[in-house]
mmCIF file of C-alpha atoms in Angstrom:
data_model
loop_
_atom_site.group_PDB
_atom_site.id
_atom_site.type_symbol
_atom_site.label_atom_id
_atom_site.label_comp_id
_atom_site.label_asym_id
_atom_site.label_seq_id
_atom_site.Cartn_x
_atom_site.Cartn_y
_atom_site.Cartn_z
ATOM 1 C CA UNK B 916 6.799 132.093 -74.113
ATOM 2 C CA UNK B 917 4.516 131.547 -76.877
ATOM 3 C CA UNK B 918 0.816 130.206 -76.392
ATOM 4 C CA UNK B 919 -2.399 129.097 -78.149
ATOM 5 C CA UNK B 920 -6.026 129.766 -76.758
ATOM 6 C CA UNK B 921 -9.081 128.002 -78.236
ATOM 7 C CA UNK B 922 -11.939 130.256 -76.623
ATOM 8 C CA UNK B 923 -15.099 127.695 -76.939
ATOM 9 C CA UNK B 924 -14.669 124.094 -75.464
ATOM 10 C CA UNK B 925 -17.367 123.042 -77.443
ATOM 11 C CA UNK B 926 -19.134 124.034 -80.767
ATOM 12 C CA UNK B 927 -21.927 123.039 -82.648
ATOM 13 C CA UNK B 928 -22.922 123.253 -85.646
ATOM 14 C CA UNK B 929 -25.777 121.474 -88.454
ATOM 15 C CA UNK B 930 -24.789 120.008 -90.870
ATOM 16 C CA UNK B 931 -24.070 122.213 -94.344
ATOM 17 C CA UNK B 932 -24.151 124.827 -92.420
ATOM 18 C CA UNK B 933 -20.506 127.077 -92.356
ATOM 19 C CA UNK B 934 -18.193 126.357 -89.380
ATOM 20 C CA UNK B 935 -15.205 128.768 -87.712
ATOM 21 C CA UNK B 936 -13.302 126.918 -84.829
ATOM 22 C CA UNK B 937 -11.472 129.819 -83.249
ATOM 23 C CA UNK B 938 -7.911 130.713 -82.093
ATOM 24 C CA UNK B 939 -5.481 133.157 -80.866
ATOM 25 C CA UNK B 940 -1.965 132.983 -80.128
ATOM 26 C CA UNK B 941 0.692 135.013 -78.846
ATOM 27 C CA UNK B 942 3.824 134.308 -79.929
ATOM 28 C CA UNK B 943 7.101 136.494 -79.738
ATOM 29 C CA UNK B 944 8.205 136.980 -83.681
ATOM 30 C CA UNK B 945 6.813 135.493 -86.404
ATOM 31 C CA UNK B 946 3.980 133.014 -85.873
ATOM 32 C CA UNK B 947 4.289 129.422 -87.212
ATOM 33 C CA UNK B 948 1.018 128.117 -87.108
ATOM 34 C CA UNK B 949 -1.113 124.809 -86.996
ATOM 35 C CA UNK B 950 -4.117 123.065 -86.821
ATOM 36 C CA UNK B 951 -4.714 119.648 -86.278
ATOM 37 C CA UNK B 952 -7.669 117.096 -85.886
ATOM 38 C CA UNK B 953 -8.172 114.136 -83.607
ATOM 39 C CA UNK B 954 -10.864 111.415 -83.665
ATOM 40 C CA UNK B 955 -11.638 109.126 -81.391
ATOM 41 C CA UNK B 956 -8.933 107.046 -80.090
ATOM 42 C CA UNK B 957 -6.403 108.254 -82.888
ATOM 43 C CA UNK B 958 -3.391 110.131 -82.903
ATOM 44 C CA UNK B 959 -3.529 114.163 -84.210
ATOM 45 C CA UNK B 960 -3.734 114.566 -88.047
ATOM 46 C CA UNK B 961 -2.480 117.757 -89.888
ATOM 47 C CA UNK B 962 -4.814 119.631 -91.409
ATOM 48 C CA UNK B 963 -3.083 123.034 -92.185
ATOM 49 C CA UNK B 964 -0.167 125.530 -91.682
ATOM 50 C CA UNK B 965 0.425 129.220 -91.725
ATOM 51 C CA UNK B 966 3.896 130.063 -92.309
ATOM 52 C CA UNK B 967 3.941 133.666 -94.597
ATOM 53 C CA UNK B 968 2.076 134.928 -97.345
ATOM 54 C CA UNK B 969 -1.692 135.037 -98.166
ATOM 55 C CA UNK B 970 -3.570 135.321 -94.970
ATOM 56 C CA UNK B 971 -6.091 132.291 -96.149
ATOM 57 C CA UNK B 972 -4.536 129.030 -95.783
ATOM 58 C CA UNK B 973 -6.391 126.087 -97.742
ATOM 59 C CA UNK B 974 -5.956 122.214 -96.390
ATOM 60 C CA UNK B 975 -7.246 119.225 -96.126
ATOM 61 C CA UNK B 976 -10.376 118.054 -96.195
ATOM 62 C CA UNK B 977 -12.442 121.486 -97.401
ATOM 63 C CA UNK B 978 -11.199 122.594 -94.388
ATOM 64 C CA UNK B 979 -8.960 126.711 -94.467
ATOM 65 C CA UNK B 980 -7.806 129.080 -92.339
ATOM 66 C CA UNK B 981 -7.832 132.802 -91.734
ATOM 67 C CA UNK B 982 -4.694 134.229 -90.694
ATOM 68 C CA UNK B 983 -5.004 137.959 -88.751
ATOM 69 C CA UNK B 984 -1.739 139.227 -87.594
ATOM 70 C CA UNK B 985 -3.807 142.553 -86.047
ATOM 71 C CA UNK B 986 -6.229 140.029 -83.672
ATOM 72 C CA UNK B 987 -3.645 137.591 -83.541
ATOM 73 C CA UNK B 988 -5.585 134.722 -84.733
ATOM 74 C CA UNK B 989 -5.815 131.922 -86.933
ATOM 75 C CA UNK B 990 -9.372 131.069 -87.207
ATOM 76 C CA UNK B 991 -10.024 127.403 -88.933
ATOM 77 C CA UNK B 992 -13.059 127.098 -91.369
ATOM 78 C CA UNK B 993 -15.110 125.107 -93.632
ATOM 79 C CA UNK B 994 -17.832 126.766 -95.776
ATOM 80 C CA UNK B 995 -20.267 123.615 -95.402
ATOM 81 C CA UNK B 996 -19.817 121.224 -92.703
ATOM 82 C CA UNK B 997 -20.284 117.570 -92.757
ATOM 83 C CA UNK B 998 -21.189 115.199 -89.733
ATOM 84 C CA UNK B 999 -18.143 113.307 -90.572
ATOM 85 C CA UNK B 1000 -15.987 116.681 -89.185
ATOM 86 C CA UNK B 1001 -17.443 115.842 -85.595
ATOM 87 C CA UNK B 1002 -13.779 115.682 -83.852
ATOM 88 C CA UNK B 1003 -12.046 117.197 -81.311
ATOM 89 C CA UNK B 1004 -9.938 120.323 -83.148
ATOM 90 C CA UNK B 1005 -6.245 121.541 -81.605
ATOM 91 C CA UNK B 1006 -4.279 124.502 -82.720
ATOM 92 C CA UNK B 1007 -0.585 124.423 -82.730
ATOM 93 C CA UNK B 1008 1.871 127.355 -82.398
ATOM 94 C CA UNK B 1009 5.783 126.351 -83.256
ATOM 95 C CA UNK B 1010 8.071 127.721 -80.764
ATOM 96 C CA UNK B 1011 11.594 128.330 -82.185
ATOM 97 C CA UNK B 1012 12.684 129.844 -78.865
ATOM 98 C CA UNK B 1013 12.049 126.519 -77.181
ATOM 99 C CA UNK B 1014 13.881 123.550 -79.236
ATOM 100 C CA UNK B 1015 11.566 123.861 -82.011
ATOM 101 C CA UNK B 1016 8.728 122.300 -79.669
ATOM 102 C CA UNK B 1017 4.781 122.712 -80.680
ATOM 103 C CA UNK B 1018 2.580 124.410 -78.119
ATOM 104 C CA UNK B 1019 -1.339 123.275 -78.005
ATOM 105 C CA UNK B 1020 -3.958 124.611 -77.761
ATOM 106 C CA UNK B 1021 -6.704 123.144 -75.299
ATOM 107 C CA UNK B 1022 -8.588 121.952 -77.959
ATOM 108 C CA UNK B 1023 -12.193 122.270 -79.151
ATOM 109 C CA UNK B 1024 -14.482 119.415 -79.379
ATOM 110 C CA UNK B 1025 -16.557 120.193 -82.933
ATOM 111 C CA UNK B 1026 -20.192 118.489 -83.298
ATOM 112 C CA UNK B 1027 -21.779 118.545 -86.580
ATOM 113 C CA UNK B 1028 -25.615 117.618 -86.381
ATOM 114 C CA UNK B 1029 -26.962 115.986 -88.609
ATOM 115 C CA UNK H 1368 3.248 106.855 -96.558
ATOM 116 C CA UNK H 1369 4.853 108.574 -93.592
ATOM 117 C CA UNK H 1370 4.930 106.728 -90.690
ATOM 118 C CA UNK H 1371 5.064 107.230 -86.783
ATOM 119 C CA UNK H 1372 4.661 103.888 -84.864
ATOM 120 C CA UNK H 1373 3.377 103.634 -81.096
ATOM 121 C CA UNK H 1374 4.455 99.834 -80.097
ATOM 122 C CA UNK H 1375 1.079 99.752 -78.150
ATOM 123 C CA UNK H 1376 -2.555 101.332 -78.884
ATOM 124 C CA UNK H 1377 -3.597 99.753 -75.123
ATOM 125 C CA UNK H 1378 -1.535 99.330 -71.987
ATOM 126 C CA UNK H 1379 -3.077 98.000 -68.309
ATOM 127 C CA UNK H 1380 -0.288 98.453 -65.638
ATOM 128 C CA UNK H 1381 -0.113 97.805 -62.074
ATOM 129 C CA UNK H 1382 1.094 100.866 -59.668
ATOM 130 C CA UNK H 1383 5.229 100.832 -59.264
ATOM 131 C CA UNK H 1384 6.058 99.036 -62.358
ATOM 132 C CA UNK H 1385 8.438 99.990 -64.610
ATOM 133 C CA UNK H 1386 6.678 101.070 -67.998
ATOM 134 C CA UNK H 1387 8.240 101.715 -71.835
ATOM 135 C CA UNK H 1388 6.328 103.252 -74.466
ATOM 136 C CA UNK H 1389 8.270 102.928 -77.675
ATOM 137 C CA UNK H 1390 8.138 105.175 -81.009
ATOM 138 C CA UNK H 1391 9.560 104.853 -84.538
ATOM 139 C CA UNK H 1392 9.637 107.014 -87.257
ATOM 140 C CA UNK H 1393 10.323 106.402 -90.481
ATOM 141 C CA UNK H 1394 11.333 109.703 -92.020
ATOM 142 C CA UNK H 1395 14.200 110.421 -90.761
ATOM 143 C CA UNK H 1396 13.476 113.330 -88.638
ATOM 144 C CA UNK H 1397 16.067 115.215 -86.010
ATOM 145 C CA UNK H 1398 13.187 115.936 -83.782
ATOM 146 C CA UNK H 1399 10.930 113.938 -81.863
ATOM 147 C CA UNK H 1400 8.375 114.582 -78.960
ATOM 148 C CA UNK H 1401 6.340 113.008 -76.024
ATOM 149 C CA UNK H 1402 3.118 114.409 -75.289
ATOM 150 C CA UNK H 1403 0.493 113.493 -72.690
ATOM 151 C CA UNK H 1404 -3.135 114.279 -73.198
ATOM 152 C CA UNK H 1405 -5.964 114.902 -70.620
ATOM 153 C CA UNK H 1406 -9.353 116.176 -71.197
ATOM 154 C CA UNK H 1407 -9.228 119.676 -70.890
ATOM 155 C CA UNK H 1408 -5.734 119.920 -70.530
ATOM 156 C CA UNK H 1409 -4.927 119.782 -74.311
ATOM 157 C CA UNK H 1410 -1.357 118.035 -75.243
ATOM 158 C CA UNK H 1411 1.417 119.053 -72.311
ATOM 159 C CA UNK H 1412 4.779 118.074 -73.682
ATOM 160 C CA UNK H 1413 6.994 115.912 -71.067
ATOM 161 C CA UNK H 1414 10.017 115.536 -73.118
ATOM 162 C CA UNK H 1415 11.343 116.516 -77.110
ATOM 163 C CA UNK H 1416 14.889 115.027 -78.856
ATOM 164 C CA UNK H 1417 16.462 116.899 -81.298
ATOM 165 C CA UNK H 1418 19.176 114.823 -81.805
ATOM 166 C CA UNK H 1419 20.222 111.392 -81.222
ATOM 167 C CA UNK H 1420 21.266 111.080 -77.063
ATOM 168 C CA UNK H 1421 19.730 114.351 -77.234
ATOM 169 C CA UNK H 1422 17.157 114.901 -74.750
ATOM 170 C CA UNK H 1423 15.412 117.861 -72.846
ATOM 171 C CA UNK H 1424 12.808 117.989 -70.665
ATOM 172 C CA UNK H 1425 9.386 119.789 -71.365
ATOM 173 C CA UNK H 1426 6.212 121.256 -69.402
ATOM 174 C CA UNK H 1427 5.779 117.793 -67.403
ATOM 175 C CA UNK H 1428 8.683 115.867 -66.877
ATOM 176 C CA UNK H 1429 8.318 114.249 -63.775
ATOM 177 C CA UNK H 1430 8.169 110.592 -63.172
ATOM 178 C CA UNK H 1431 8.984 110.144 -66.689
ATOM 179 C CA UNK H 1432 12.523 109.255 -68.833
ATOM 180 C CA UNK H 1433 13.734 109.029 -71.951
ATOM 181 C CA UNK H 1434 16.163 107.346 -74.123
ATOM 182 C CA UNK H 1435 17.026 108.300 -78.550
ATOM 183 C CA UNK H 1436 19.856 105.618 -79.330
ATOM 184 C CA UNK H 1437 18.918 105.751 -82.577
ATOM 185 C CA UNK H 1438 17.265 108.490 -84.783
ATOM 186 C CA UNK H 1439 14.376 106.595 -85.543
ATOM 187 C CA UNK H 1440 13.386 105.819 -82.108
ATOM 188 C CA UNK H 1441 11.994 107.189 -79.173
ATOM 189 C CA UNK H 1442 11.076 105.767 -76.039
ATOM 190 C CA UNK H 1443 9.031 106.630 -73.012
ATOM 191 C CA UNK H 1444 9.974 105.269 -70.094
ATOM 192 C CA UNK H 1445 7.813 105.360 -66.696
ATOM 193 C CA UNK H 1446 10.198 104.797 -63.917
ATOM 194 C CA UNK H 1447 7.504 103.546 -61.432
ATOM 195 C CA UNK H 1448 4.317 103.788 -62.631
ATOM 196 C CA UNK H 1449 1.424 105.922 -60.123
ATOM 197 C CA UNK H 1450 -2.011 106.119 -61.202
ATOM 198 C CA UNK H 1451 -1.854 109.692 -61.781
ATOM 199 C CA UNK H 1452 0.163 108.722 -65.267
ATOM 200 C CA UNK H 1453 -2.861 107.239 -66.631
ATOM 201 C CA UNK H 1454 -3.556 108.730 -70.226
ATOM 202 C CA UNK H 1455 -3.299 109.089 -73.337
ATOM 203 C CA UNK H 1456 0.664 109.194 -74.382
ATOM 204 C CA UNK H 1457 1.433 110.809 -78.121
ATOM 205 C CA UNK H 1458 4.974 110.268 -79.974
ATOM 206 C CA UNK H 1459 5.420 112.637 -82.853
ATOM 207 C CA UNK H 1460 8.399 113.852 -85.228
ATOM 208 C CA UNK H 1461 9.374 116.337 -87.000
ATOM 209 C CA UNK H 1462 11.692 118.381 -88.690
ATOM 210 C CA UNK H 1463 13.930 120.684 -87.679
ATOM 211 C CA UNK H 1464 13.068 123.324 -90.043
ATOM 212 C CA UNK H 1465 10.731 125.999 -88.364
ATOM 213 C CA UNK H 1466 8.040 125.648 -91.117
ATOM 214 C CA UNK H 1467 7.345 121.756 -91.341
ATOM 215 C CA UNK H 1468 4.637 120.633 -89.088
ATOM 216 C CA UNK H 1469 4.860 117.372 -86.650
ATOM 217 C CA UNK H 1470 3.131 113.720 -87.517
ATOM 218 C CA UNK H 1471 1.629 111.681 -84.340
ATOM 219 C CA UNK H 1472 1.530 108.163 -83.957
ATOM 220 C CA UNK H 1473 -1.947 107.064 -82.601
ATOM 221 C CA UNK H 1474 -1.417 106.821 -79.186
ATOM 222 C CA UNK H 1475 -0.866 105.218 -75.977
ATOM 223 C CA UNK H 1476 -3.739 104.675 -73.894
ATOM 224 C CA UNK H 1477 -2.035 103.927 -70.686
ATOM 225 C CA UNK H 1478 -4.284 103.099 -67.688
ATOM 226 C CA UNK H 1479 -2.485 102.601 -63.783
ATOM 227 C CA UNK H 1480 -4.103 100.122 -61.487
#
């Protein structure tokens, strides 16, 4: 079956400073990958998708993502982060073997300090 | 704009009542999904449609139902409600094809009393 792991529950980071958000999957075949963000009281927004091709994935909001088939993660990033980008962060894995569903992640809450 | 449409942001029900949490989407997707969230527990999916009167049942089915009469529409249905179903209830749709990602409606918060 394939799965998502977020590693850190929590990260922190000031404000301009770079951000990662980190996660690794295991899937059987050929990942399909996602990240999403959730504020407060909201539903999950797309931010981003790896499907095939270049290993950076750009999306929204400044926000891009590293894909490494070798580690078997898809780390998100965002060269300068704003406070704004405080939200709680979920990768996605698509699971064809499974009626198409999307496996989560835990989630990791992100905290950008002013 | 794409759309996926919770009937209810808030919900206060009493324990044993019988509970629906509709969804519509309005981009004609095949596939559509109920997820429950809990604080360190991420999204656990309790049922997915890929079809209309198409149902299967995911990680955390029980004590829940479903019903797709109509592509558009999805609903949740609580048969007798236990405080142990309070949370935080996500609809979301998507395609079929294996490279499209899923859009959420903004949620349920559900509380059991």
């Amino acid at each position: 079956a394939q799965s998502v792991a977020q590693p850190e529950d929590q990260v922190n980071v000031a404000e301009g400073n770079p951000l990662t958000v980190k996660c690794t999957y295991s899937v059987s075949g050929n990942p399909y990958l996602f990240w999403y963000v959730q504020y407060p009281n909201r539903g999950l927004q797309f931010l981003l998708k790896y499907i095939t091709g270049d290993n950076l994935v750009k999306g929204s909001y400044g926000f891009e993502a590293e894909f490494n088939k070798s580690q078997t993660s898809f780390h998100l990033k965002k060269p300068s982060a704003l406070v704004s980008d405080s939200a709680l962060y979920f990768c996605a894995v698509r699971d064809y073997n499974y009626g198409q569903n999307f496996v989560f992640g835990p989630g990791t809450r992100l905290s950008v300090l002013p | 704009d794409v759309k996926v449409t919770q009937s209810s942001r808030y919900l206060v029900k009493r324990t044993g009542e019988k509970v629906f949490l509709e969804c519509v989407q309005d981009m004609d997707h095949e596939n559509m999904f109920w997820y429950r969230q809990d604080p360190g527990l991420g999204l656990r999916l309790i049922y997915f449609s890929y079809d209309v009167k198409m149902k299967e049942k995911g990680d955390i089915p029980e004590g829940y139902s479903v019903s797709r009469e109509k592509k558009e529409r999805f609903s949740l249905i609580l048969e007798s409600a236990s405080t142990n179903q309070t949370s935080m209830y996500l609809c979301a749709s998507s395609r079929t094809n294996i490279d499209t990602e899923a859009f959420f409606g903004q949620g349920t918060r559900l509380t059991v009393v």
